[in-house]
C-alpha cells in the first residue's frame, strides 16, 4: 500500500473541516506525545486531529480515503499491543476529546456514550442508579470506552460476567469511506441481518471509527466479599482455581499474583501482601449478603484443602478495596524491575491453568529472564510479563524466543494468542499459527471489502509479507 504524505495543502483541507485550528496538531513536540502507547515502539504521526463530533470525524475520514492517507484512531493510548501506533505516519484521530455524552437510561437498562468517555466514569454513572456495567479492565480509570470496544477489553470480572462485547447493544460507526452507519439498536434481542456490532467490536480500529455506543447495564449486586489465599507453590494455586470453579460457586473475580509481582508491589506501595508467598489468589464473590457470606467461607475451605498455606478474609469494604488496589498496582510496580515491559495475555482453558504455570516456569528458566505472572487467572487469561532492557540486544533476542514459546504453549493447551489485549503490531506475526491460512485469508477479505484503500489503522492485526517477529523494530 502506497500512502500519500501530508503536505501544506492537505493541512489546509483539514483546517476547513476542523474550525478550531488548535485541534489540528503539527508541532513536533505535540506529535511526540502521540508516538507511543503502553506497548513497544515509537512512530510519529504527521498530524493529530481532535474531532468533537461524529460529522467532523466522518469528514476527516472521507478526506483521508480520497487522498489515500493512513488514519489511526486513538483513545488514551493504553493499548498493550501497539493498536493506536501510527506505524505509517499519516493522521492520528484523537477521540479522547469526544466525551460529551454519558446518558444513563435506567428504565431501558442502557447507557449511551461518546467514545472518549473513560470506562471508570461509566461505572460511576451507572452505580448512581443502582446499576452495574460489568466490564472492568484494570485500566478503567485511564482508558476510553472507544478503546475498550475496539479491543473488546476484558478484566477481572470477565470470569462471571463476560467481556465488553457482551454488553453492547448498538454502535454508531464512521466507515472507512466516511459514511456514518448505525449497527444493532437498544434491545437485547436483535437478529436483523448480520451482526455488524460484534464485527466492529474487537476489530482494533481497522474497520471504522466508533463514535457512539449503546451499552447494556444490569442491577448492581448488593454485596461482595474477598479472600486472599496464600500459596507456597504457583502450580498448586492453579489447581485450586480449577477446584473452586468446579465446586458450584462462580466467583466474580479470581486474580493471581506471583512472588516477583508481590515483591514489586510491596516495594512500590506497601500493601501488606505476604512477601514469602510464591503466589496469592484474590477471590471475590458477589450477590445477596447471606449467600456471599456463605460462599466466601466455602471458597476459603476449598483453598485450604487445595494446598493454601493460609486464607485471609476481607469482608469490610475498606479491606477489600485495599487488596484490589494492590492488584491494580502490579502493572506499574513491575516496571521498576527493568525498563522494558513486554506484556502478554495468552489465554488457556481453565483446566489447563496448572499446565500453563508449569510451562511458563520452564520458559523463564530456559531463557534466564525476569518473567513474572499475574492476571485474570480465573478465566485462564494470564499475564506473563517479561521485564528486560531494550538496549541489551542479547537479552531482547531471548525475549523474542520466550514470547514465541509462550504463544506455542498457549495454543498447544487449546488456548489463544490474546484474551483481551488484541493483536495490534505485537502479535501479528503469530496470527496464522492460530487461525491457519484459510482463516487468516477470510479475515483479510473482510478487511479488504470494508476498507478497499487500506487507510484504516494499517499495519495492525495482519502480518506484512514475510514479516518476522522482532522486538528490535521501530525503536
Ligand atoms: C495498566 C494497564 C492495565 C490494563 N488492564 C487491562 C485489562 O485488565 N483488560 C484489558 O482488556 N486491557 C487492559 N489494558 C489494555 C488497554 O487499557 C485496553 O486495551 C484499552 O481498551 C485501551 O483503551 P484506550 O482508550 O487507551 O485505547 P487506545 O490504546 O488508544 O487504542 C486501542 C485500540 O483501539 C482503537 N481505537 C481507540 N478508540 C477507537 C474508536 N473510537 N473507534 C475505533 N477504534 C478505536 C485504536 O486504534 C487501537 O487499535 C491495560 C493497560 C494498562 C496500561
Coordinates of C-alpha atoms and ligand atoms in Angstrom, one line a residue:
X1 CA 0.0 0.0 0.0
X2 CA 1.5 3.4 -1.0
X3 CA 0.2 6.3 1.0
X4 CA 0.3 10.0 0.3
X5 CA 2.3 12.2 2.5
X6 CA 0.6 15.1 4.2
X7 CA 1.6 18.4 2.7
X8 CA 0.5 22.0 3.4
X9 CA -2.4 21.8 1.0
X10 CA -3.9 18.8 2.9
X11 CA -3.4 20.6 6.2
X12 CA -5.5 23.4 4.8
X13 CA -8.2 21.0 3.8
X14 CA -8.2 19.5 7.3
X15 CA -8.5 23.0 8.8
X16 CA -11.5 23.6 6.6
X17 CA -13.2 20.7 8.4
X18 CA -12.0 21.5 12.0
X19 CA -13.0 25.0 12.8
X20 CA -10.7 25.4 15.9
X21 CA -7.2 25.1 14.5
X22 CA -5.9 24.3 17.9
X23 CA -7.4 20.9 17.4
X24 CA -5.1 20.2 14.5
X25 CA -1.6 19.5 15.9
X26 CA 1.5 19.5 13.7
X27 CA 4.2 20.7 16.1
X28 CA 6.9 18.0 16.6
X29 CA 6.6 18.3 20.4
X30 CA 2.8 17.7 20.2
X31 CA 3.3 14.8 17.8
X32 CA 5.8 13.2 20.2
X33 CA 3.0 12.7 22.7
X34 CA 1.1 10.6 20.1
X35 CA 4.1 8.4 19.0
X36 CA 3.8 5.6 21.6
X37 CA 1.3 3.5 23.6
X38 CA 1.7 1.2 26.6
X39 CA 3.5 -1.4 24.5
X40 CA 6.6 -1.1 22.4
X41 CA 8.0 1.1 19.6
X42 CA 7.9 4.8 18.7
X43 CA 6.2 6.1 15.5
X44 CA 5.5 9.7 14.7
X45 CA 2.2 10.8 13.1
X46 CA 2.3 13.6 10.5
X47 CA -0.7 15.3 12.1
X48 CA -3.0 14.8 15.1
X49 CA -6.7 15.8 14.8
X50 CA -9.1 16.0 17.7
X51 CA -12.7 15.8 16.4
X52 CA -15.5 16.7 18.7
X53 CA -18.4 15.5 16.6
X54 CA -19.2 12.4 14.5
X55 CA -19.6 14.7 11.5
X56 CA -16.1 16.1 11.9
X57 CA -14.7 12.5 12.3
X58 CA -16.6 11.4 9.2
X59 CA -15.4 14.4 7.1
X60 CA -11.8 13.7 8.1
X61 CA -12.1 10.0 7.2
X62 CA -13.6 10.9 3.8
X63 CA -10.7 13.2 3.1
X64 CA -8.2 10.5 4.2
X65 CA -9.8 7.9 2.0
X66 CA -9.9 10.2 -1.1
X67 CA -6.3 11.3 -0.6
X68 CA -5.0 7.8 0.4
X69 CA -3.7 8.9 3.8
X70 CA -3.5 6.4 6.7
X71 CA -5.7 7.2 9.7
X72 CA -5.1 5.9 13.2
X73 CA -7.9 6.0 15.7
X74 CA -6.7 6.6 19.3
X75 CA -8.4 6.7 22.7
X76 CA -6.0 7.2 25.7
X77 CA -3.2 5.0 24.2
X78 CA -3.1 2.4 27.0
X79 CA -3.0 -0.4 24.4
X80 CA -0.6 -3.2 25.3
X81 CA -0.4 -4.5 21.7
X82 CA 0.5 -1.4 19.6
X83 CA -3.1 -0.7 18.5
X84 CA -3.0 3.1 18.1
X85 CA 0.6 3.4 16.9
X86 CA 0.8 5.4 13.6
X87 CA 3.2 3.0 12.0
X88 CA 2.8 4.5 8.6
X89 CA 2.7 8.2 9.8
X90 CA -0.4 9.9 8.5
X91 CA -3.3 11.1 10.8
X92 CA -3.8 10.2 14.4
X93 CA -7.5 10.8 15.2
X94 CA -7.6 11.5 18.9
X95 CA -11.0 10.5 20.1
X96 CA -10.4 11.2 23.7
X97 CA -11.9 14.7 23.5
X98 CA -15.2 13.3 22.1
X99 CA -16.5 12.6 25.6
X100 CA -19.7 14.8 25.7
X101 CA -22.3 12.1 26.0
X102 CA -22.8 9.8 29.1
X103 CA -26.6 9.2 29.3
X104 CA -27.9 6.6 31.7
X105 CA -31.4 5.5 30.8
X106 CA -32.4 3.3 33.8
X107 CA -35.9 2.4 32.5
X108 CA -34.3 0.7 29.5
X109 CA -31.2 -0.6 31.4
X110 CA -28.9 1.2 28.9
X111 CA -26.2 3.8 28.8
X112 CA -25.4 5.8 25.7
X113 CA -21.8 7.1 25.5
X114 CA -19.4 9.0 23.3
X115 CA -16.2 7.2 22.5
X116 CA -13.8 9.3 24.6
X117 CA -15.7 8.7 27.9
X118 CA -13.5 6.9 30.4
X119 CA -14.7 3.5 31.4
X120 CA -14.5 4.3 35.1
X121 CA -16.9 7.2 34.5
X122 CA -19.5 4.8 33.1
X123 CA -19.1 2.6 36.2
X124 CA -19.8 5.6 38.4
X125 CA -22.7 6.9 36.4
X126 CA -24.4 3.5 36.3
X127 CA -23.9 3.0 40.0
X128 CA -25.8 6.2 40.9
X129 CA -28.9 4.4 39.6
X130 CA -28.1 1.1 41.4
X131 CA -26.9 -0.3 38.1
X132 CA -23.7 -2.1 37.0
X133 CA -21.6 -2.0 33.9
X134 CA -19.5 -5.2 34.4
X135 CA -16.5 -4.9 32.0
X136 CA -13.7 -3.7 34.2
X137 CA -10.3 -3.6 32.5
X138 CA -7.7 -2.8 35.2
X139 CA -7.0 0.4 33.2
X140 CA -10.6 1.6 33.6
X141 CA -9.6 4.8 35.3
X142 CA -7.4 5.8 32.3
X143 CA -8.8 4.0 29.2
X144 CA -11.7 5.1 26.9
X145 CA -14.8 3.1 26.1
X146 CA -13.9 3.6 22.4
X147 CA -10.6 1.8 23.0
X148 CA -12.4 -0.9 25.1
X149 CA -14.8 -1.5 22.3
X150 CA -12.1 -1.6 19.6
X151 CA -10.1 -4.1 21.7
X152 CA -13.1 -6.0 23.2
X153 CA -11.5 -5.5 26.5
X154 CA -12.0 -7.8 29.4
X155 CA -10.9 -7.6 33.1
X156 CA -11.2 -9.4 36.4
X157 CA -15.0 -9.7 36.2
X158 CA -14.8 -11.5 32.8
X159 CA -14.9 -14.8 34.7
X160 CA -18.5 -14.3 35.8
X161 CA -19.8 -11.5 33.6
X162 CA -18.0 -11.8 30.3
X163 CA -16.3 -9.0 28.4
X164 CA -17.1 -5.7 26.6
X165 CA -18.8 -7.4 23.6
X166 CA -21.4 -9.0 26.0
X167 CA -22.7 -5.5 27.0
X168 CA -23.0 -3.7 23.6
X169 CA -26.4 -3.3 22.0
X170 CA -25.6 -0.9 19.3
X171 CA -22.9 1.3 17.7
X172 CA -22.6 4.4 15.6
X173 CA -19.6 4.0 13.3
X174 CA -17.8 6.0 10.7
X175 CA -16.9 3.7 7.8
X176 CA -13.5 3.9 6.1
X177 CA -15.3 5.8 3.3
X178 CA -16.5 8.4 5.7
X179 CA -20.2 7.3 5.8
X180 CA -22.0 7.2 9.2
X181 CA -23.8 3.9 10.0
X182 CA -25.7 2.6 13.0
X183 CA -25.5 -1.1 14.0
X184 CA -27.7 -3.0 16.4
X185 CA -30.1 -0.9 18.5
X186 CA -31.4 -0.5 22.0
X187 CA -32.7 -4.0 22.6
X188 CA -31.1 -7.2 23.9
X189 CA -32.8 -9.2 21.2
X190 CA -31.9 -8.1 17.6
X191 CA -31.3 -10.5 14.8
X192 CA -31.8 -8.2 11.9
X193 CA -29.2 -9.1 9.3
X194 CA -25.5 -9.8 10.0
X195 CA -24.3 -8.8 13.5
X196 CA -22.1 -5.8 12.4
X197 CA -21.9 -4.7 16.1
X198 CA -19.9 -7.8 17.0
X199 CA -17.8 -7.5 13.9
X200 CA -16.7 -4.0 14.8
X201 CA -16.1 -4.8 18.5
X202 CA -12.5 -6.2 18.7
X203 CA -11.6 -5.0 15.2
X204 CA -8.9 -2.8 16.7
X205 CA -9.9 0.3 14.7
X206 CA -9.2 -1.4 11.4
X207 CA -12.9 -1.3 10.1
X208 CA -14.1 2.1 11.2
X209 CA -14.3 4.7 13.9
X210 CA -16.7 4.1 16.8
X211 CA -18.4 7.5 17.5
X212 CA -21.2 6.3 19.9
X213 CA -22.2 3.2 21.8
X214 CA -25.3 1.9 23.4
X215 CA -24.3 -0.3 26.4
X216 CA -26.4 -2.7 28.4
X217 CA -26.3 -2.4 32.2
X218 CA -27.6 -4.8 34.9
X219 CA -28.7 -4.5 38.5
X220 CA -25.7 -4.0 40.8
X221 CA -25.0 -7.0 43.1
X222 CA -25.7 -5.6 46.6
X223 CA -22.7 -7.3 48.4
X224 CA -19.2 -8.6 47.8
X225 CA -16.5 -10.3 49.9
X226 CA -12.9 -11.1 49.1
X227 CA -10.5 -13.8 50.2
X228 CA -6.7 -13.8 49.8
X229 CA -5.4 -17.3 49.5
X230 CA -1.6 -17.7 50.1
X231 CA 0.3 -20.5 48.4
X232 CA 3.9 -21.8 48.6
X233 CA 3.7 -23.1 45.1
X234 CA 2.4 -21.5 41.9
X235 CA 1.2 -24.7 40.3
X236 CA -0.8 -25.6 43.4
X237 CA -2.6 -22.2 43.2
X238 CA -3.6 -23.1 39.6
X239 CA -5.0 -26.4 40.8
X240 CA -7.0 -24.6 43.5
X241 CA -8.6 -22.4 40.8
X242 CA -9.9 -25.4 38.9
X243 CA -11.3 -26.9 42.2
X244 CA -13.1 -23.7 43.1
X245 CA -14.7 -23.4 39.6
X246 CA -16.0 -27.0 39.7
X247 CA -17.4 -26.6 43.2
X248 CA -20.7 -25.0 42.2
X249 CA -19.6 -21.5 43.1
X250 CA -18.9 -18.9 40.4
X251 CA -16.8 -16.1 41.9
X252 CA -16.9 -12.7 40.2
X253 CA -13.1 -12.5 40.2
X254 CA -10.1 -14.8 40.7
X255 CA -6.9 -12.9 40.2
X256 CA -3.4 -14.4 40.6
X257 CA -0.2 -12.5 41.6
X258 CA 3.2 -14.3 41.8
X259 CA 6.1 -13.8 44.1
X260 CA 8.0 -11.3 41.9
X261 CA 4.9 -9.2 41.5
X262 CA 4.2 -9.3 45.2
X263 CA 7.7 -8.1 45.9
X264 CA 7.4 -5.3 43.3
X265 CA 4.1 -4.1 44.8
X266 CA 5.4 -4.1 48.3
X267 CA 8.4 -2.1 47.2
X268 CA 6.3 0.4 45.2
X269 CA 3.5 0.9 47.7
X270 CA 3.4 -1.4 50.8
X271 CA 0.0 -3.1 50.9
X272 CA 0.6 -5.9 53.4
X273 CA 0.9 -8.7 50.8
X274 CA 2.9 -11.8 52.1
X275 CA 6.4 -11.4 50.7
X276 CA 7.3 -15.1 51.3
X277 CA 4.4 -16.5 49.3
X278 CA 5.1 -18.0 45.9
X279 CA 1.6 -16.9 44.7
X280 CA -1.6 -15.4 46.0
X281 CA -5.1 -15.7 44.7
X282 CA -7.5 -12.8 45.3
X283 CA -11.1 -14.2 45.0
X284 CA -14.2 -12.1 45.1
X285 CA -17.8 -13.4 45.3
X286 CA -20.8 -11.1 44.9
X287 CA -24.6 -11.3 45.3
X288 CA -27.0 -11.1 48.2
X289 CA -25.3 -10.7 51.6
X290 CA -26.3 -14.1 53.1
X291 CA -25.1 -16.1 50.0
X292 CA -21.9 -14.0 49.8
X293 CA -21.1 -14.8 53.4
X294 CA -21.7 -18.5 52.9
X295 CA -19.8 -18.7 49.6
X296 CA -16.7 -16.8 50.7
X297 CA -16.3 -19.3 53.6
X298 CA -16.7 -22.2 51.2
X299 CA -14.1 -20.7 48.9
X300 CA -11.7 -20.4 51.9
X301 CA -12.2 -24.0 52.8
X302 CA -11.6 -25.1 49.2
X303 CA -8.4 -23.1 49.0
X304 CA -7.1 -24.6 52.3
X305 CA -7.9 -28.2 51.2
X306 CA -6.3 -27.5 47.8
X307 CA -3.0 -26.6 49.5
X308 CA -3.2 -22.9 50.5
X309 CA -1.0 -22.1 53.5
X310 CA -3.4 -19.5 54.8
X311 CA -6.5 -17.7 53.7
X312 CA -7.2 -14.1 54.8
X313 CA -10.8 -13.0 54.6
X314 CA -11.8 -9.4 53.7
X315 CA -15.4 -8.6 54.3
X316 CA -15.3 -4.9 55.2
X317 CA -15.3 -2.8 52.0
X318 CA -12.2 -0.9 53.0
X319 CA -10.2 -4.2 53.5
X320 CA -11.5 -5.4 50.1
X321 CA -10.6 -2.1 48.4
X322 CA -7.1 -2.4 49.8
X323 CA -6.5 -5.8 48.3
X324 CA -7.9 -4.8 44.9
X325 CA -5.8 -1.6 45.0
X326 CA -2.7 -3.8 45.5
X327 CA -3.7 -5.9 42.5
X328 CA -4.1 -2.8 40.3
X329 CA -0.7 -1.7 41.4
X330 CA 1.1 -4.7 39.9
X331 CA 1.4 -3.3 36.4
X332 CA 3.1 0.0 37.3
X333 CA 5.1 -1.7 40.1
X334 CA 6.8 -4.3 37.9
X335 CA 8.1 -1.6 35.5
X336 CA 10.7 -0.9 38.3
X337 CA 12.2 -4.3 37.9
X338 CA 13.6 -3.4 34.4
X339 CA 12.7 -0.6 32.0
X340 CA 11.2 -2.6 29.1
X341 CA 8.0 -4.4 29.7
X342 CA 6.6 -7.0 27.3
X343 CA 3.1 -7.8 28.4
X344 CA 1.4 -10.9 27.1
X345 CA -2.1 -12.2 27.6
X346 CA -2.1 -15.7 26.1
X347 CA -5.2 -17.4 27.4
X348 CA -5.9 -21.1 28.1
X349 CA -8.9 -23.2 29.1
X350 CA -9.3 -23.1 32.9
X351 CA -8.5 -26.8 33.3
X352 CA -5.1 -26.1 31.8
X353 CA -4.0 -23.3 34.2
X354 CA -1.6 -25.5 36.2
X355 CA 0.0 -26.8 33.0
X356 CA 0.5 -23.3 31.7
X357 CA 2.1 -22.2 35.0
X358 CA 4.5 -25.2 34.7
X359 CA 5.3 -24.2 31.1
X360 CA 5.9 -20.6 32.0
X361 CA 8.3 -21.7 34.8
X362 CA 10.3 -23.7 32.3
X363 CA 10.4 -20.9 29.7
X364 CA 11.6 -18.5 32.4
X365 CA 14.4 -20.9 33.5
X366 CA 15.3 -21.8 29.9
X367 CA 15.8 -18.2 28.8
X368 CA 17.0 -16.8 32.1
X369 CA 14.6 -13.9 32.0
X370 CA 12.6 -11.8 34.5
X371 CA 9.3 -13.4 33.6
X372 CA 6.6 -12.6 36.1
X373 CA 3.0 -13.8 36.2
X374 CA -0.2 -12.1 37.3
X375 CA -3.6 -11.7 35.8
X376 CA -7.2 -12.9 35.5
X377 CA -6.3 -16.5 36.3
X378 CA -9.9 -17.5 36.9
X379 CA -10.8 -17.3 33.2
X380 CA -7.4 -18.6 32.1
X381 CA -6.3 -15.1 31.0
X382 CA -2.8 -15.0 32.5
X383 CA -0.5 -12.0 32.0
X384 CA 3.0 -13.3 31.7
X385 CA 5.2 -10.2 31.6
X386 CA 8.8 -10.1 30.7
X387 CA 10.9 -7.3 32.1
X388 CA 14.0 -6.6 30.1
X389 CA 16.2 -3.8 28.8
X390 CA 15.8 -3.0 25.1
X391 CA 19.3 -1.7 25.0
X392 CA 20.6 -5.2 25.7
X393 CA 20.2 -6.9 22.3
X394 CA 21.3 -10.4 23.6
X395 CA 18.5 -10.2 26.2
X396 CA 16.0 -9.0 23.7
X397 CA 16.7 -12.0 21.4
X398 CA 16.0 -14.3 24.4
X399 CA 12.8 -12.4 25.0
X400 CA 11.7 -12.9 21.4
X401 CA 12.3 -16.6 21.7
X402 CA 10.5 -16.8 25.0
X403 CA 7.4 -14.9 23.6
X404 CA 7.2 -17.3 20.7
X405 CA 7.3 -20.2 23.1
X406 CA 4.6 -18.7 25.3
X407 CA 2.3 -18.5 22.3
X408 CA 3.1 -22.0 21.2
X409 CA 2.4 -23.2 24.8
X410 CA -1.0 -21.5 24.9
X411 CA -2.0 -22.9 21.5
X412 CA -0.8 -26.4 22.4
X413 CA -3.1 -26.3 25.5
X414 CA -6.1 -25.3 23.4
X415 CA -5.9 -21.6 24.1
X416 CA -5.4 -18.3 22.2
X417 CA -2.7 -15.7 21.5
X418 CA -4.7 -12.9 23.1
X419 CA -7.5 -13.0 25.6
X420 CA -8.1 -9.2 25.7
X421 CA -5.1 -7.0 24.6
X422 CA -5.6 -7.6 20.9
X423 CA -3.1 -8.4 18.1
X424 CA -2.0 -4.9 17.0
X425 CA 1.6 -4.8 15.9
X426 CA 2.9 -7.1 18.7
X427 CA 1.3 -10.4 17.7
X428 CA 0.5 -10.1 14.0
X429 CA 3.4 -12.4 13.0
X430 CA 1.8 -15.2 15.0
X431 CA -1.8 -14.8 13.7
X432 CA -1.6 -17.6 11.2
X433 CA -0.3 -20.0 13.9
X434 CA -3.8 -19.8 15.5
X435 CA -6.1 -19.1 12.6
X436 CA -4.5 -21.2 9.8
X437 CA -4.0 -19.8 6.3
X438 CA -7.7 -20.0 5.3
X439 CA -9.0 -18.5 8.5
X440 CA -6.5 -15.6 8.1
X441 CA -7.4 -15.2 4.4
X442 CA -11.2 -14.9 5.3
X443 CA -10.4 -12.2 7.8
X444 CA -8.2 -10.3 5.3
X445 CA -11.1 -10.5 2.8
X446 CA -13.5 -8.9 5.3
X447 CA -10.9 -6.1 5.9
X448 CA -10.5 -5.5 2.1
X449 CA -14.2 -5.3 1.5
X450 CA -14.8 -2.8 4.3
X451 CA -11.6 -0.8 3.6
X452 CA -10.5 -1.3 0.0
X453 CA -8.0 1.5 0.2
X454 CA -6.5 0.2 3.4
X455 CA -6.4 3.5 5.1
X456 CA -8.0 2.5 8.5
X457 CA -5.3 1.7 11.0
X458 CA -2.9 0.0 8.5
X459 CA -0.1 -2.2 9.9
X460 CA -2.3 -3.8 12.6
X461 CA -3.6 -7.3 13.1
X462 CA -2.5 -8.6 9.7
X463 CA 1.2 -9.5 9.2
X464 CA 3.1 -7.9 6.3
X465 CA 4.6 -10.1 3.6
X466 CA 7.4 -12.3 5.0
X467 CA 7.0 -10.4 8.4
X468 CA 9.2 -11.9 11.1
X469 CA 8.6 -11.2 14.8
X470 CA 11.2 -8.7 16.1
X471 CA 11.4 -6.6 19.2
X472 CA 14.2 -4.6 17.6
X473 CA 11.8 -2.9 15.2
X474 CA 10.6 0.7 15.5
X475 CA 12.9 1.6 18.3
Ligands
LIG1 C1 -2.1 -0.6 33.5 C2 -2.9 -1.2 32.4 C3 -3.8 -2.2 32.7 C4 -4.6 -2.8 31.7 N1 -5.5 -3.7 32.0 C5 -6.3 -4.2 31.1 C6 -7.3 -5.2 31.4 O1 -7.5 -5.6 32.6 N2 -8.1 -5.7 30.4 C7 -7.9 -5.3 29.1 O2 -8.6 -5.8 28.3 N3 -7.0 -4.4 28.8 C8 -6.2 -3.9 29.7 N4 -5.2 -2.9 29.4 C9 -5.1 -2.6 27.9 C10 -5.8 -1.3 27.5 O3 -6.1 -0.4 28.6 C11 -7.1 -1.6 26.8 O4 -6.8 -2.2 25.5 C12 -8.0 -0.4 26.5 O5 -9.2 -0.8 26.0 C13 -7.4 0.6 25.6 O6 -8.1 1.8 25.6 P1 -7.6 3.2 25.1 O7 -8.6 4.3 25.3 O8 -6.3 3.5 25.8 O9 -7.3 2.9 23.6 P2 -6.0 3.1 22.7 O10 -4.9 2.4 23.4 O11 -5.8 4.5 22.4 O12 -6.5 2.3 21.4 C14 -6.7 0.9 21.5 C15 -7.2 0.4 20.1 O13 -8.5 0.9 19.9 C16 -8.5 1.7 18.7 N5 -9.5 2.8 19.0 C17 -9.5 3.6 20.0 N6 -10.6 4.4 20.0 C18 -11.3 4.0 19.0 C19 -12.6 4.4 18.4 N7 -13.3 5.3 19.0 N8 -13.0 3.8 17.3 C20 -12.3 2.8 16.7 N9 -11.1 2.4 17.2 C21 -10.6 3.0 18.3 C22 -7.1 2.1 18.4 O14 -6.9 2.3 17.1 C23 -6.3 0.9 18.9 O15 -6.3 -0.1 18.0 C24 -4.4 -2.4 30.3 C25 -3.4 -1.4 30.0 C26 -2.7 -0.8 31.0 C27 -1.7 0.2 30.7

